[in-house]
mmCIF file of C-alpha atoms in Angstrom:
data_model
loop_
_atom_site.group_PDB
_atom_site.id
_atom_site.type_symbol
_atom_site.label_atom_id
_atom_site.label_comp_id
_atom_site.label_asym_id
_atom_site.label_seq_id
_atom_site.Cartn_x
_atom_site.Cartn_y
_atom_site.Cartn_z
ATOM 1 C CA PHE A 1 0.168 0.117 -0.507
ATOM 2 C CA TRP A 2 2.363 1.937 0.580
ATOM 3 C CA GLY A 3 4.762 1.334 -2.224
ATOM 4 C CA PRO A 4 3.136 4.611 -4.912
ATOM 5 C CA LEU A 5 3.586 7.369 -1.862
ATOM 6 C CA TYR A 6 7.137 6.139 -1.162
ATOM 7 C CA LEU A 7 7.745 6.043 -4.932
ATOM 8 C CA HIS A 8 5.954 9.741 -5.244
ATOM 9 C CA GLU A 9 8.166 10.960 -2.330
ATOM 10 C CA THR A 10 11.671 9.571 -4.086
ATOM 11 C CA LEU A 11 11.433 9.450 -7.831
ATOM 12 C CA GLY A 12 8.783 13.081 -7.685
ATOM 13 C CA THR A 13 6.949 11.681 -10.165
ATOM 14 C CA GLY A 14 3.394 11.502 -10.489
ATOM 15 C CA MET A 15 1.104 9.041 -8.682
ATOM 16 C CA ALA A 16 -0.141 7.428 -11.247
ATOM 17 C CA ARG A 17 3.633 7.399 -12.772
ATOM 18 C CA SER A 18 5.307 5.958 -8.817
ATOM 19 C CA GLY A 19 1.801 3.836 -9.248
ATOM 20 C CA LEU A 20 2.981 2.269 -12.290
ATOM 21 C CA VAL A 21 6.667 0.936 -11.337
ATOM 22 C CA SER A 22 5.241 0.374 -7.976
ATOM 23 C CA VAL A 23 3.049 -2.601 -9.822
ATOM 24 C CA ALA A 24 6.802 -4.978 -10.062
ATOM 25 C CA PHE A 25 6.333 -6.002 -6.665
ATOM 26 C CA ASP A 26 2.742 -7.964 -7.556
ATOM 27 C CA VAL A 27 4.263 -9.345 -10.911
ATOM 28 C CA GLY A 28 7.808 -10.731 -8.808
ATOM 29 C CA GLY A 29 4.765 -12.230 -5.871
ATOM 30 C CA PRO A 30 2.944 -14.248 -7.905
ATOM 31 C CA LEU A 31 6.626 -15.983 -9.937
ATOM 32 C CA GLY A 32 8.044 -16.332 -6.831
ATOM 33 C CA VAL A 33 4.481 -18.522 -5.314
ATOM 34 C CA LEU A 34 5.268 -20.869 -8.641
ATOM 35 C CA ALA A 35 8.716 -20.680 -8.360
ATOM 36 C CA GLY A 36 8.638 -21.494 -3.656
ATOM 37 C CA GLY A 37 6.215 -24.407 -4.816
ATOM 38 C CA TYR A 38 9.002 -25.793 -8.081
ATOM 39 C CA ILE A 39 12.240 -25.115 -6.097
ATOM 40 C CA SER A 40 10.266 -26.525 -2.550
ATOM 41 C CA ASP A 41 9.700 -30.349 -4.609
ATOM 42 C CA ARG A 42 12.609 -30.160 -6.792
ATOM 43 C CA ILE A 43 14.883 -29.660 -5.103
ATOM 44 C CA PHE A 44 14.450 -29.826 -0.797
ATOM 45 C CA GLY A 45 12.120 -33.266 -1.550
ATOM 46 C CA SER A 46 8.949 -31.261 -0.890
ATOM 47 C CA ARG A 47 10.968 -28.961 2.324
ATOM 48 C CA ARG A 48 9.447 -26.054 2.580
ATOM 49 C CA ILE A 49 11.016 -24.441 4.730
ATOM 50 C CA PRO A 50 14.593 -23.336 3.102
ATOM 51 C CA ALA A 51 13.494 -22.338 0.075
ATOM 52 C CA SER A 52 11.414 -20.009 2.581
ATOM 53 C CA ALA A 53 14.728 -19.204 4.449
ATOM 54 C CA ILE A 54 16.741 -18.644 2.064
ATOM 55 C CA SER A 55 14.424 -16.880 0.328
ATOM 56 C CA LEU A 56 14.438 -15.331 3.752
ATOM 57 C CA PHE A 57 17.872 -14.475 4.197
ATOM 58 C CA LEU A 58 17.954 -12.921 0.347
ATOM 59 C CA LEU A 59 15.640 -10.771 0.867
ATOM 60 C CA GLY A 60 16.744 -9.630 4.352
ATOM 61 C CA PRO A 61 20.585 -7.955 2.988
ATOM 62 C CA LEU A 62 18.111 -6.350 0.149
ATOM 63 C CA LEU A 63 15.808 -4.392 2.133
ATOM 64 C CA LEU A 64 18.052 -3.420 4.940
ATOM 65 C CA PHE A 65 20.728 -2.008 1.517
ATOM 66 C CA TYR A 66 18.071 -0.687 0.020
ATOM 67 C CA GLY A 67 18.430 2.747 -0.221
ATOM 68 C CA ARG A 68 22.792 2.288 -0.573
ATOM 69 C CA LEU A 69 21.407 0.475 -3.876
ATOM 70 C CA THR A 70 18.797 3.351 -4.683
ATOM 71 C CA ALA A 71 20.808 6.624 -4.245
ATOM 72 C CA ALA A 72 20.700 7.428 -7.456
ATOM 73 C CA PRO A 73 16.799 7.305 -7.966
ATOM 74 C CA ASN A 74 15.657 5.770 -11.614
ATOM 75 C CA PRO A 75 12.439 4.485 -12.010
ATOM 76 C CA LEU A 76 14.152 1.079 -14.013
ATOM 77 C CA MET A 77 16.050 0.516 -11.392
ATOM 78 C CA ILE A 78 13.302 0.804 -8.650
ATOM 79 C CA ALA A 79 11.117 -1.139 -9.992
ATOM 80 C CA GLY A 80 13.134 -3.671 -10.124
ATOM 81 C CA LEU A 81 14.368 -4.409 -7.211
ATOM 82 C CA PHE A 82 10.473 -3.833 -6.444
ATOM 83 C CA PHE A 83 10.561 -7.081 -8.253
ATOM 84 C CA ALA A 84 13.080 -9.346 -6.749
ATOM 85 C CA ILE A 85 11.512 -8.010 -3.081
ATOM 86 C CA GLY A 86 8.040 -9.012 -4.889
ATOM 87 C CA PHE A 87 8.949 -13.099 -6.104
ATOM 88 C CA LEU A 88 10.731 -12.571 -2.217
ATOM 89 C CA VAL A 89 8.206 -12.023 -0.187
ATOM 90 C CA GLY A 90 5.659 -14.402 -1.695
ATOM 91 C CA LEU A 91 8.047 -17.226 -2.291
ATOM 92 C CA PRO A 92 7.719 -17.786 1.564
ATOM 93 C CA GLU A 93 4.410 -16.753 1.964
ATOM 94 C CA SER A 94 3.126 -19.159 -0.943
ATOM 95 C CA LEU A 95 5.127 -21.925 1.041
ATOM 96 C CA ILE A 96 4.489 -21.689 4.964
ATOM 97 C CA ALA A 97 0.369 -19.644 4.865
ATOM 98 C CA GLY A 98 -0.544 -22.627 1.997
ATOM 99 C CA THR A 99 1.457 -25.263 1.664
ATOM 100 C CA ALA A 100 3.150 -25.543 4.920
ATOM 101 C CA ALA A 101 -0.240 -25.435 6.841
ATOM 102 C CA VAL A 102 -2.005 -27.764 4.554
ATOM 103 C CA ASP A 103 0.893 -30.202 4.677
ATOM 104 C CA PHE A 104 0.595 -29.938 8.942
ATOM 105 C CA GLY A 105 -2.427 -29.203 8.895
ATOM 106 C CA GLY A 106 -3.295 -32.828 7.463
ATOM 107 C CA ARG A 107 -6.431 -33.839 6.196
ATOM 108 C CA ALA A 108 -8.346 -33.328 9.484
ATOM 109 C CA GLY A 109 -6.675 -29.851 9.966
ATOM 110 C CA ALA A 110 -5.030 -27.939 7.563
ATOM 111 C CA SER A 111 -8.892 -26.032 7.268
ATOM 112 C CA THR A 112 -8.160 -25.168 10.060
ATOM 113 C CA ALA A 113 -3.937 -23.837 10.437
ATOM 114 C CA SER A 114 -4.763 -22.714 6.088
ATOM 115 C CA GLY A 115 -7.529 -20.390 8.676
ATOM 116 C CA PHE A 116 -5.594 -19.364 12.086
ATOM 117 C CA ILE A 117 -1.827 -18.883 9.576
ATOM 118 C CA ASN A 118 -4.247 -16.398 7.090
ATOM 119 C CA GLY A 119 -5.682 -14.518 10.071
ATOM 120 C CA CYS A 120 -2.669 -13.915 11.229
ATOM 121 C CA GLY A 121 -1.560 -12.627 8.039
ATOM 122 C CA SER A 122 -5.166 -10.824 8.985
ATOM 123 C CA VAL A 123 -4.325 -8.981 11.621
ATOM 124 C CA GLY A 124 -0.422 -8.253 10.008
ATOM 125 C CA ALA A 125 -2.071 -7.204 7.043
ATOM 126 C CA ILE A 126 -3.958 -4.631 8.964
ATOM 127 C CA PHE A 127 -1.306 -3.238 10.805
ATOM 128 C CA GLY A 128 0.722 -3.355 7.745
ATOM 129 C CA GLY A 129 -1.019 -0.417 6.058
ATOM 130 C CA SER A 130 -0.167 2.004 8.405
ATOM 131 C CA LEU A 131 2.512 1.436 10.443
ATOM 132 C CA PRO A 132 4.997 1.685 7.542
ATOM 133 C CA GLY A 133 3.841 5.245 6.482
ATOM 134 C CA LEU A 134 4.270 6.408 10.663
ATOM 135 C CA ILE A 135 8.070 4.127 10.612
ATOM 136 C CA ALA A 136 8.610 6.509 8.062
ATOM 137 C CA LYS A 137 7.222 9.510 8.733
ATOM 138 C CA ALA A 138 8.850 8.925 11.999
ATOM 139 C CA TRP A 139 11.502 8.188 11.209
ATOM 140 C CA GLY A 140 12.928 7.663 7.119
ATOM 141 C CA TRP A 141 12.240 6.067 4.590
ATOM 142 C CA GLY A 142 16.043 4.455 5.141
ATOM 143 C CA ALA A 143 14.383 2.699 9.068
ATOM 144 C CA LEU A 144 11.807 1.500 7.191
ATOM 145 C CA PHE A 145 13.483 -0.773 4.719
ATOM 146 C CA SER A 146 15.969 -1.835 7.918
ATOM 147 C CA ILE A 147 13.522 -2.528 10.073
ATOM 148 C CA LEU A 148 11.633 -4.822 7.499
ATOM 149 C CA GLY A 149 15.249 -6.162 6.177
ATOM 150 C CA LEU A 150 16.031 -6.574 10.322
ATOM 151 C CA SER A 151 12.835 -8.204 10.410
ATOM 152 C CA VAL A 152 12.831 -11.585 8.184
ATOM 153 C CA LEU A 153 15.998 -12.148 9.207
ATOM 154 C CA VAL A 154 14.558 -12.773 12.316
ATOM 155 C CA ALA A 155 11.768 -14.442 10.673
ATOM 156 C CA GLY A 156 15.396 -16.223 8.600
ATOM 157 C CA LEU A 157 16.118 -17.323 12.069
ATOM 158 C CA LEU A 158 12.734 -18.781 13.923
ATOM 159 C CA LEU A 159 12.919 -21.120 10.429
ATOM 160 C CA LEU A 160 16.605 -23.227 11.069
ATOM 161 C CA PRO A 161 15.552 -25.332 13.848
ATOM 162 C CA LYS A 162 12.412 -26.656 11.535
ATOM 163 C CA TRP A 163 14.612 -26.864 8.320
ATOM 164 C CA ASN A 164 14.292 -30.910 7.538
ATOM 165 C CA VAL A 165 10.915 -31.248 9.298
ATOM 166 C CA LEU A 166 8.423 -32.737 6.887
ATOM 167 C CA PRO A 167 5.414 -33.218 7.841
ATOM 168 C CA ALA A 168 4.075 -37.254 7.997
ATOM 169 C CA GLU A 169 3.046 -40.020 6.422
ATOM 170 C CA GLY A 170 -0.470 -39.925 5.717
ATOM 171 C CA ARG A 171 -2.117 -37.402 7.333
#
């Protein structure tokens, strides 16, 4: 939600052009979802956590150094970074909120597990619309990207103990 505003403020473009550049995030997301499913099934033998953790460990530094990468604002460069961020966000979000919830919820609890995880995501969405703007207004866009980057790295670390976990057979 905050992408067009950020672009408007940093590039000095109108909201229409800023909205167009920010679409790159939304294009990257579904491609990350597809890549995540393929990677987790084919490379990691249906383990969802490795692909998710790797994605988060790539995303964290990208967000932490985002300000340096965009020191000379260029719409094409920012669109590319937004695409990469969308790709790296979509991959773990889909694997954890969707696939892993069904995998570990089993037949009897797949809907409950998925609903619980998506419900937590809805609570996050409540804050996701306003909290970034409040942080950016108080401390600047650089602080926002740093906080996001650190949060993503912490999330990746929290996944590491479950690296080799597979759902039980026949659930």
